[in-house]
Structures are given as C-alpha cells and as structure tokens.
Tab-separated table of C-alpha atoms and ligand atoms in Angstrom:
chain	number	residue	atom	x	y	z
N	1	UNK	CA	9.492	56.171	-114.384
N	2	UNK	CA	11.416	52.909	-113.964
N	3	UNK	CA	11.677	51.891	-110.803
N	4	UNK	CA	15.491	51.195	-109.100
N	5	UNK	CA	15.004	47.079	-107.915
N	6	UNK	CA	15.867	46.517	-104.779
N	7	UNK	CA	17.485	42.923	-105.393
N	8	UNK	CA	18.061	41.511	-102.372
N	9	UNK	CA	19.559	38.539	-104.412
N	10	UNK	CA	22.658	40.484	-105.283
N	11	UNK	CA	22.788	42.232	-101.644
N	12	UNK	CA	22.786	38.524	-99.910
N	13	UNK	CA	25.526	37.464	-101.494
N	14	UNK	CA	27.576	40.607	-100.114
N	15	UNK	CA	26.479	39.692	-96.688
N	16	UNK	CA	27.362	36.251	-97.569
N	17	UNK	CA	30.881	36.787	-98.727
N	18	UNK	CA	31.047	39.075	-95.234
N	19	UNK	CA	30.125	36.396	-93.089
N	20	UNK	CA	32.318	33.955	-95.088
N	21	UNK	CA	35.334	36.038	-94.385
N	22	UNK	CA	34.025	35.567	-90.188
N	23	UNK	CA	33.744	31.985	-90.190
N	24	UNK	CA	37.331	31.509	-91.899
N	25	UNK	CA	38.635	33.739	-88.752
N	26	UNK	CA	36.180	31.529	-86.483
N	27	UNK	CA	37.919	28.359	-87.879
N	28	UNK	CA	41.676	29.396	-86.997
N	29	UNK	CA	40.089	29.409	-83.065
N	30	UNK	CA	38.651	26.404	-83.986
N	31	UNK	CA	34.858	27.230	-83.982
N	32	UNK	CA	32.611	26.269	-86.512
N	33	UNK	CA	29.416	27.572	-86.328
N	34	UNK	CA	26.407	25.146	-86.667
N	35	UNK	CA	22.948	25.444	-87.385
N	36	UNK	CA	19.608	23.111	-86.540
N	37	UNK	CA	16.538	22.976	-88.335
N	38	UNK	CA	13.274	21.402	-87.002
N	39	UNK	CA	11.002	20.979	-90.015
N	40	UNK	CA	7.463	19.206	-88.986
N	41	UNK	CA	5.592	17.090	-91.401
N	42	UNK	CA	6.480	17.832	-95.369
N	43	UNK	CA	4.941	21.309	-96.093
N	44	UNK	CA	6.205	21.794	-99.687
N	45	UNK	CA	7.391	25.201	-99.620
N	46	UNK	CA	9.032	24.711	-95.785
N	47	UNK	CA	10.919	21.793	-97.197
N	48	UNK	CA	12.475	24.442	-100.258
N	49	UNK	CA	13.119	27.108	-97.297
N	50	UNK	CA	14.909	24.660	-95.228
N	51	UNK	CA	16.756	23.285	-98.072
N	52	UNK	CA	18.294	27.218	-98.798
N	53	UNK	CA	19.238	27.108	-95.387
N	54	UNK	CA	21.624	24.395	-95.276
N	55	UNK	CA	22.913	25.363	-99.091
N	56	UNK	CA	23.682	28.405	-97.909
N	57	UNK	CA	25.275	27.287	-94.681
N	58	UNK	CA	27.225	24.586	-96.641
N	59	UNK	CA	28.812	27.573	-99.100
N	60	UNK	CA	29.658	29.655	-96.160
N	61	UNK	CA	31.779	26.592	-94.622
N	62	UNK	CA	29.220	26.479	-91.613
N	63	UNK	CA	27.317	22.772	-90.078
N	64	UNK	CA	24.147	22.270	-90.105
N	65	UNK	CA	21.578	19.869	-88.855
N	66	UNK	CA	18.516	19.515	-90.843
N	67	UNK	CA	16.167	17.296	-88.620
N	68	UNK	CA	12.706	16.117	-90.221
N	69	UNK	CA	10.069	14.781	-88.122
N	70	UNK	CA	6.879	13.307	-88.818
N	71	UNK	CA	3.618	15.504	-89.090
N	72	UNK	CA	1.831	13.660	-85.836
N	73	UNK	CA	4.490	14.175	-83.386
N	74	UNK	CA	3.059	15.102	-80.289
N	75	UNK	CA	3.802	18.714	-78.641
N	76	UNK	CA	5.933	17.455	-75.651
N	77	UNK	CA	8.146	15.269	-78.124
N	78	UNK	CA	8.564	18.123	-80.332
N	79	UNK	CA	9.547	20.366	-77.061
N	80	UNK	CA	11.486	17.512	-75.718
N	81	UNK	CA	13.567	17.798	-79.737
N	82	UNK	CA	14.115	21.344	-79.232
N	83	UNK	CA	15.535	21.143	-75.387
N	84	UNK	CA	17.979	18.324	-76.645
N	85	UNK	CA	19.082	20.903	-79.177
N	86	UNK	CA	19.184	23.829	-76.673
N	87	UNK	CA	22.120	21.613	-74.039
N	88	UNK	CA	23.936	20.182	-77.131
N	89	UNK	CA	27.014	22.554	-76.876
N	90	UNK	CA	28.048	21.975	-80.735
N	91	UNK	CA	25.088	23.679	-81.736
N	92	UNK	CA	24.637	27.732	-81.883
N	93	UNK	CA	22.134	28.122	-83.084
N	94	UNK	CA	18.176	26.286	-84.004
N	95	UNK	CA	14.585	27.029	-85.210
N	96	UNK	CA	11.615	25.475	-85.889
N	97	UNK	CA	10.124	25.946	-89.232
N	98	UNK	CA	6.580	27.783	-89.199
N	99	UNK	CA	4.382	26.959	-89.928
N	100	UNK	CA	3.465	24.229	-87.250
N	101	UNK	CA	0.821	21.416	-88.202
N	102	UNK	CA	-2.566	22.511	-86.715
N	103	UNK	CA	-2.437	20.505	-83.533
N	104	UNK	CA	0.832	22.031	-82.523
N	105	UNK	CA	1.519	25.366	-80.521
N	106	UNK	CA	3.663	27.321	-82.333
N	107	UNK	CA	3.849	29.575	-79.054
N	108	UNK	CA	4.789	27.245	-76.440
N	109	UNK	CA	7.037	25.199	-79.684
N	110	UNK	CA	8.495	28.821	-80.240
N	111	UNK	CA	9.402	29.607	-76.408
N	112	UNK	CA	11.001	26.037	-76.030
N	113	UNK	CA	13.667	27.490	-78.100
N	114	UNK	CA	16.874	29.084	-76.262
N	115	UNK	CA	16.423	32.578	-76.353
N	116	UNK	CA	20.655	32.389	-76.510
N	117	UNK	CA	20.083	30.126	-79.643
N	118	UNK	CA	17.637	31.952	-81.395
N	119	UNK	CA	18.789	32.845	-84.705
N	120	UNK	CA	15.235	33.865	-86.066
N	121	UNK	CA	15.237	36.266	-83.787
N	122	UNK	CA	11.398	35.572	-82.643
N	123	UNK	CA	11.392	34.102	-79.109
N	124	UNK	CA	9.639	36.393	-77.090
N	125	UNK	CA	12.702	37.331	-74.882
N	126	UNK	CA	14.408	38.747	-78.371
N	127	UNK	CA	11.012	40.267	-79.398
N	128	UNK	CA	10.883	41.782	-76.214
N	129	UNK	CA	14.133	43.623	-76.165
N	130	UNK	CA	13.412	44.923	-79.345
N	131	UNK	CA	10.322	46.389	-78.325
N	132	UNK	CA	12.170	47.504	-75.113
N	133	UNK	CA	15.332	49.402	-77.836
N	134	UNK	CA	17.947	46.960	-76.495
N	135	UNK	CA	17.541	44.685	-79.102
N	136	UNK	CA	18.981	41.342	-78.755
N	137	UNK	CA	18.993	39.141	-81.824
N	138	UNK	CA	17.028	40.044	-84.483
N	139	UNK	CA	14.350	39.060	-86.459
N	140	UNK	CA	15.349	38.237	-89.888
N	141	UNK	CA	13.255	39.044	-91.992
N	142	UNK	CA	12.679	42.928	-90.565
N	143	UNK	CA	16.602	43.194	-90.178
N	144	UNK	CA	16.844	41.708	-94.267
N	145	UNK	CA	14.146	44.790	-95.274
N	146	UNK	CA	16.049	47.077	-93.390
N	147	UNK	CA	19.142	46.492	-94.520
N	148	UNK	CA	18.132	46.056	-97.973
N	149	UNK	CA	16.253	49.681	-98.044
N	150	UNK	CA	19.457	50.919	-96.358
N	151	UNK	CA	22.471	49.480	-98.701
N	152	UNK	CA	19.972	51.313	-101.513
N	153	UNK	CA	20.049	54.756	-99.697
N	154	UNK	CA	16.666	54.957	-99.375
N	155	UNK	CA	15.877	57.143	-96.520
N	156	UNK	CA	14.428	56.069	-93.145
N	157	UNK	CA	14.522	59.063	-90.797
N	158	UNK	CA	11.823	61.256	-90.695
N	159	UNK	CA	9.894	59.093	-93.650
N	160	UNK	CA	7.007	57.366	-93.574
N	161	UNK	CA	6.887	53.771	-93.661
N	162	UNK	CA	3.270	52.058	-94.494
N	163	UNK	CA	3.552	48.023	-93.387
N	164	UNK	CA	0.746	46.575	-94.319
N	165	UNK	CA	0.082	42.930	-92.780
N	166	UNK	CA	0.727	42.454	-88.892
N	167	UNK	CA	2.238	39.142	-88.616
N	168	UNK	CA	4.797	38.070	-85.869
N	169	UNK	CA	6.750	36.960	-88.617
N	170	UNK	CA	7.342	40.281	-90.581
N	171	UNK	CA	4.926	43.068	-89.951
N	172	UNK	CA	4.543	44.068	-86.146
N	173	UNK	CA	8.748	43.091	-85.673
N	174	UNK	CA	9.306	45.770	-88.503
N	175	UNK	CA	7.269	48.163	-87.351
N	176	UNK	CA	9.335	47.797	-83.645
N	177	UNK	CA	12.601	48.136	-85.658
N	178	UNK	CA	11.699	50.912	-87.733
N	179	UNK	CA	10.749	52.724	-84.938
N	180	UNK	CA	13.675	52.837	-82.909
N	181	UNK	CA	14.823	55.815	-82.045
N	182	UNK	CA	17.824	56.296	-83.859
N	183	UNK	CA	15.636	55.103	-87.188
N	184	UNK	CA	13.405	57.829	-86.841
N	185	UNK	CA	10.614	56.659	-89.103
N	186	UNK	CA	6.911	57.324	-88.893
N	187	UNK	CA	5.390	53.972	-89.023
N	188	UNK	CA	1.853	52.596	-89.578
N	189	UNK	CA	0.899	49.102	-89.217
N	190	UNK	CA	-2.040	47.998	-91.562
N	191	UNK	CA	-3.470	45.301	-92.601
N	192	UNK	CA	-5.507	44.281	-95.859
N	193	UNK	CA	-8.952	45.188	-93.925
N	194	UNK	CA	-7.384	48.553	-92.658
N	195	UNK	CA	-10.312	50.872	-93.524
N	196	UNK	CA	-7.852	53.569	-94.959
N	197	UNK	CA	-5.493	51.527	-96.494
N	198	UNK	CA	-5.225	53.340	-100.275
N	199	UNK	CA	-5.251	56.432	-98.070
N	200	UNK	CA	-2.010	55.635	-96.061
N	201	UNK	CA	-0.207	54.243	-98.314
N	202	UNK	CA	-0.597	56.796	-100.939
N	203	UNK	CA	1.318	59.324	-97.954
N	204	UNK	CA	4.303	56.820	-97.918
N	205	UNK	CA	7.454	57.018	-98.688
N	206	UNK	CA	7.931	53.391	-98.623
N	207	UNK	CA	5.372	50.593	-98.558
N	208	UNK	CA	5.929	47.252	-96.938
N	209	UNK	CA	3.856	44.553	-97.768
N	210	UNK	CA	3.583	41.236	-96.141
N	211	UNK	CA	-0.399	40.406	-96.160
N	212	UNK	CA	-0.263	37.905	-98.529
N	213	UNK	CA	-2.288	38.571	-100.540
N	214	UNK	CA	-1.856	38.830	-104.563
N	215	UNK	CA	-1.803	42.052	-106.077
N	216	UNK	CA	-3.296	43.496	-102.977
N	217	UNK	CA	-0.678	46.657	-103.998
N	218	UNK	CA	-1.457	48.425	-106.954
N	219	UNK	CA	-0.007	51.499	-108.932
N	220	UNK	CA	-2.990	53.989	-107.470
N	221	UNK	CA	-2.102	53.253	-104.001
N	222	UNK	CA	1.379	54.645	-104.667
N	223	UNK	CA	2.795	57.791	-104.608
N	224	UNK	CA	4.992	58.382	-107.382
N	225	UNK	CA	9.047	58.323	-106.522
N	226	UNK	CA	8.505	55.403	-103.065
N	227	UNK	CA	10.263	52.493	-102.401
N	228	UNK	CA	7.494	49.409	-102.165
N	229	UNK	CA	8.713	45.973	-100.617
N	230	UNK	CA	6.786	42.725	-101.480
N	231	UNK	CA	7.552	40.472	-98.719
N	232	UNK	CA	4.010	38.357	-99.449
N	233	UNK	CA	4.016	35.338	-101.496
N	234	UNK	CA	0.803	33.572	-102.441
N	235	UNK	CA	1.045	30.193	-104.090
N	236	UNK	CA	-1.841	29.982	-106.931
N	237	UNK	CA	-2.391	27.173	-109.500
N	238	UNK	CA	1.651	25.868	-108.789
N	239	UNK	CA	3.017	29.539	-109.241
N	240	UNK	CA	3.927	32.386	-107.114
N	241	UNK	CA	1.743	35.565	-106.661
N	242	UNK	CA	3.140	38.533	-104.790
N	243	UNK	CA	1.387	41.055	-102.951
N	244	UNK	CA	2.592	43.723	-105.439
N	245	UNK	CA	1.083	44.363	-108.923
N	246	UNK	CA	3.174	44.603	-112.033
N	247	UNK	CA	1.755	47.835	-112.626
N	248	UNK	CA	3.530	49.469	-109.540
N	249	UNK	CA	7.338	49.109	-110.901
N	250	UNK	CA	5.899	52.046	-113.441
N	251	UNK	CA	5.278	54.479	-110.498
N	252	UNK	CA	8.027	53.256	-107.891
N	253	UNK	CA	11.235	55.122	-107.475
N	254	UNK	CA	12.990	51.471	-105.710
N	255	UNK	CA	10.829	47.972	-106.076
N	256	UNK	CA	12.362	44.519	-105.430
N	257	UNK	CA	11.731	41.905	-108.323
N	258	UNK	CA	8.581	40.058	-108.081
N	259	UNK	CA	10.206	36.683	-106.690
N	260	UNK	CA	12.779	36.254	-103.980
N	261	UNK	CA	14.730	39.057	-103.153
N	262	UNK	CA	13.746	39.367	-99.504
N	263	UNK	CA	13.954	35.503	-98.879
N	264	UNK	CA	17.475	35.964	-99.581
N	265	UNK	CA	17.866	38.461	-97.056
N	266	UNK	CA	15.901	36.671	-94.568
N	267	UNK	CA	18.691	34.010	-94.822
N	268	UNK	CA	21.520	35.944	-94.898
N	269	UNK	CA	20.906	38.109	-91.981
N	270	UNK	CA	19.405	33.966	-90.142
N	271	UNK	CA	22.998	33.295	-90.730
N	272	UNK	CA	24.757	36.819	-89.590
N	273	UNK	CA	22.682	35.835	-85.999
N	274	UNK	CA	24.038	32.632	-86.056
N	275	UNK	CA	28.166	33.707	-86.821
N	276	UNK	CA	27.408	36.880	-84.289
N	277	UNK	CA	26.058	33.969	-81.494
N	278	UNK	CA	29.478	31.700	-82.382
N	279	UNK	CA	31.712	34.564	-81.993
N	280	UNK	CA	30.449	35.228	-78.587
N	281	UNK	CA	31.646	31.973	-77.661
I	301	GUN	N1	8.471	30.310	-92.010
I	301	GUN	C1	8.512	31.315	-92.907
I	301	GUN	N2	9.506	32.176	-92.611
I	301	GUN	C2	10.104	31.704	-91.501
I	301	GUN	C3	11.213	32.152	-90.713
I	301	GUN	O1	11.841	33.190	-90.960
I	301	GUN	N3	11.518	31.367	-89.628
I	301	GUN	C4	10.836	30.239	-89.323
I	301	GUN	N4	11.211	29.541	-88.236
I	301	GUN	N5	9.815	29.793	-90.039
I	301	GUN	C5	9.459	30.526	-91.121
C-alpha cells in the first residue's frame, strides 16, 4: 500500500490565500492586523520558527514585531515585555517562543500573556474553555492536525485516535479537541513509557505522535489502512529525525512527509487566530 501524504505544506497555503483574501477586506476598514514575537536568548531552531512567522505574516500583508531579548533577562523584565505588549492597542496579537531558558517560568511567562491576545491559543483561560467545549482561541498546533486530517476526509467520529506524547504544546490540547462532542472520537493519550503502547496503537485508526522521539513509530505498531501524524522532531548530528519510521508510509492509508507539514499548519491556523482577533475589533 502507498500511503495518501497528508501535506500540510500544500493545505497552508490554502488557508493562507483564505486569510489573505480577510486581511485585504480588513485593510478597506483600515485594520491591519499585527503580530509580536518574544524570542529569549538564540535557541537555533526558535530563531528558524520565528523567522516563518514573520515571512509568512509579511506575504499575507499583515505587521509584525519580532522582539529578541537576551538569554539572562530576568522573569519580571520579561513579564514587564509582555504587559507592554498586552496595552499597546496596535498589536492583536503576541507569544512568547517556548521554549524558555531554564531560569525562566514558562507558566507565570505564559499567563502574563492577554488571554484576548493569545494567538497560540495556550494561556490557561483558552485551554480552559476548551476543556470546558466553549472553546475560545485555539491551540495551533491541535487545530493545524485537525484540520489537516479533516481537508483529507479522514474520519473523526466514532474513530479512534491514539496521541502518543502529553505535552501542553500538542498532545493533552488534542486530545481536549478531539474529544468534543460534536468530534466524536475515542481518544487515548499515551506517552513513549505507556505500558501498552504497540497495543493501542495497533487499534487506531489514526496515530498522533508528538513524543519526540525518533522512529519511536514503526510499521508493526500500525494497523494497515490508518492515518499516522508525525508532529515530533528530534534534531540528531545537524539533521531532523521524526517520530515516525520510514517503514510506516508502506502500511499507512494517509501519512504526512517526514519534514514539515504540520509546522506549516501550526502557522497558518497562529495566523487565522490572529485575523479572527483583528476582525473582532
Ligand atoms: N515552540 C514550539 N512550538 C511553539 C508554539 O506553537 N508556540 C510557542 N509560543 N512556542 C513554540
């Protein structure tokens, strides 16, 4: 069998061409929608996220900030950055890159963020009305996978759906959206020392993984025909190693590429948050 990918390459750019026909009707009222980044210290692969950010933004006809700040600042000043961003009334919408040197709280950092401004969709006010089924904004990442399993018709309700890795991030948000009533999917949330991990996922018709860790997934722990995600990127020796083996496009019905894919999606759907928090004004 050869699997169907599920490029979410080619699906961003829809959603970008979407959202550049909403900012064009923004900018005849006059709004343009703007974006700030807070990147801390010079993480490698942040400063590459960061800088798809405000390429992306830039192509869409959208501002953006990109503010760098050195890896010692102190908690408070960092806070005190993110406030200053939160009563600027230019500004829609801001994050903080994660992750957060060691001797910063990427809790308290995360919270400091208007939950009205929150285009990643993780404050805990957002996360909370998720969990609650009056979702808010949401998080990207989850919204990109489901959107991306969804413009592929591949079936949600009354499916299961095996996420492995339970990171705020990616793994425990998905699991809230995918079981939303409404969604209708039997989830399981696993992680790479579940005990029955082979087990569960073998039962699945689709597979989610976002451990990180490389070629955690391989062909035996799929059943033949399901749709397997790789959100998990591991950097080894200067190249990228996702959480899916090779092997498993043989037995997949739908697999996204090895690289990329949902890191497109993440972005597109960071920048549907932002254009959905400029049209409200
Ligand atoms: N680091 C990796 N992914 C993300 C993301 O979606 N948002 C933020 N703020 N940091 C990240």
């Amino acid at each position: 069998m050869t699997a169907i990918l599920l490029d979410g390459d080619v699906l961003a750019r829809r959603r970008f061409d979407e959202l550049a026909a909403r900012v064009v009707s923004l900018a005849k009222r006059g709004v343009v929608p703007r974006l700030a980044t807070v990147l801390v210290g010079d993480n490698p692969a942040s400063q590459s996220y960061i800088g798809r950010k405000h390429e992306n933004c830039a192509e869409l006809g959208m501002a953006s900030d990109d503010i760098r700040l050195r890896g010692d600042i102190s908690e408070d000043a960092l806070i005190a950055q993110v406030e200053a961003l939160n009563a600027d009334p230019l500004i829609h919408g801001a994050l903080v890159q994660l992750p957060l040197p060691a001797h910063l709280d990427e809790g308290r950092v995360g919270e400091a963020v208007s939950p009205a401004k929150d285009v990643d969709g993780l404050h805990p006010m957002n996360l909370g009305r998720l969990l609650a089924g009056t979702p808010g904004l949401l998080p990207c990442t989850p919204a990109g996978i489901e959107d991306l399993l969804r413009a592929h018709d591949v079936p949600l309700a009354g499916r299961r759906v095996a996420i492995i890795g339970r990171g705020m991030l990616v793994g425990r948000p998905l699991a809230m959206l995918l079981s939303l009533p409404g969604t209708d999917a039997e989830v399981t949330l696993l992680h790479r020392r579940s005990p029955d991990l082979a087990e569960v996922t073998r039962q699945a018709d689709v597979v989610v993984s976002a451990a990180g860790q490389p070629d955690l997934v391989t062909a035996d722990m799929i059943r033949p025909g399901a749709a397997v995600v790789g959100v998990g990127i591991t950097y080894v020796d200067g190249g990228m190693v996702s959480d899916i083996a090779d092997e498993v496009a043989q037995v997949a019905g739908h697999i996204t590429p090895r690289h990329g894919s949902v890191g497109a999606m993440t972005r597109a759907h960071l920048l549907s948050n932002l254009v959905r928090i400029a049209e409200a004004g």
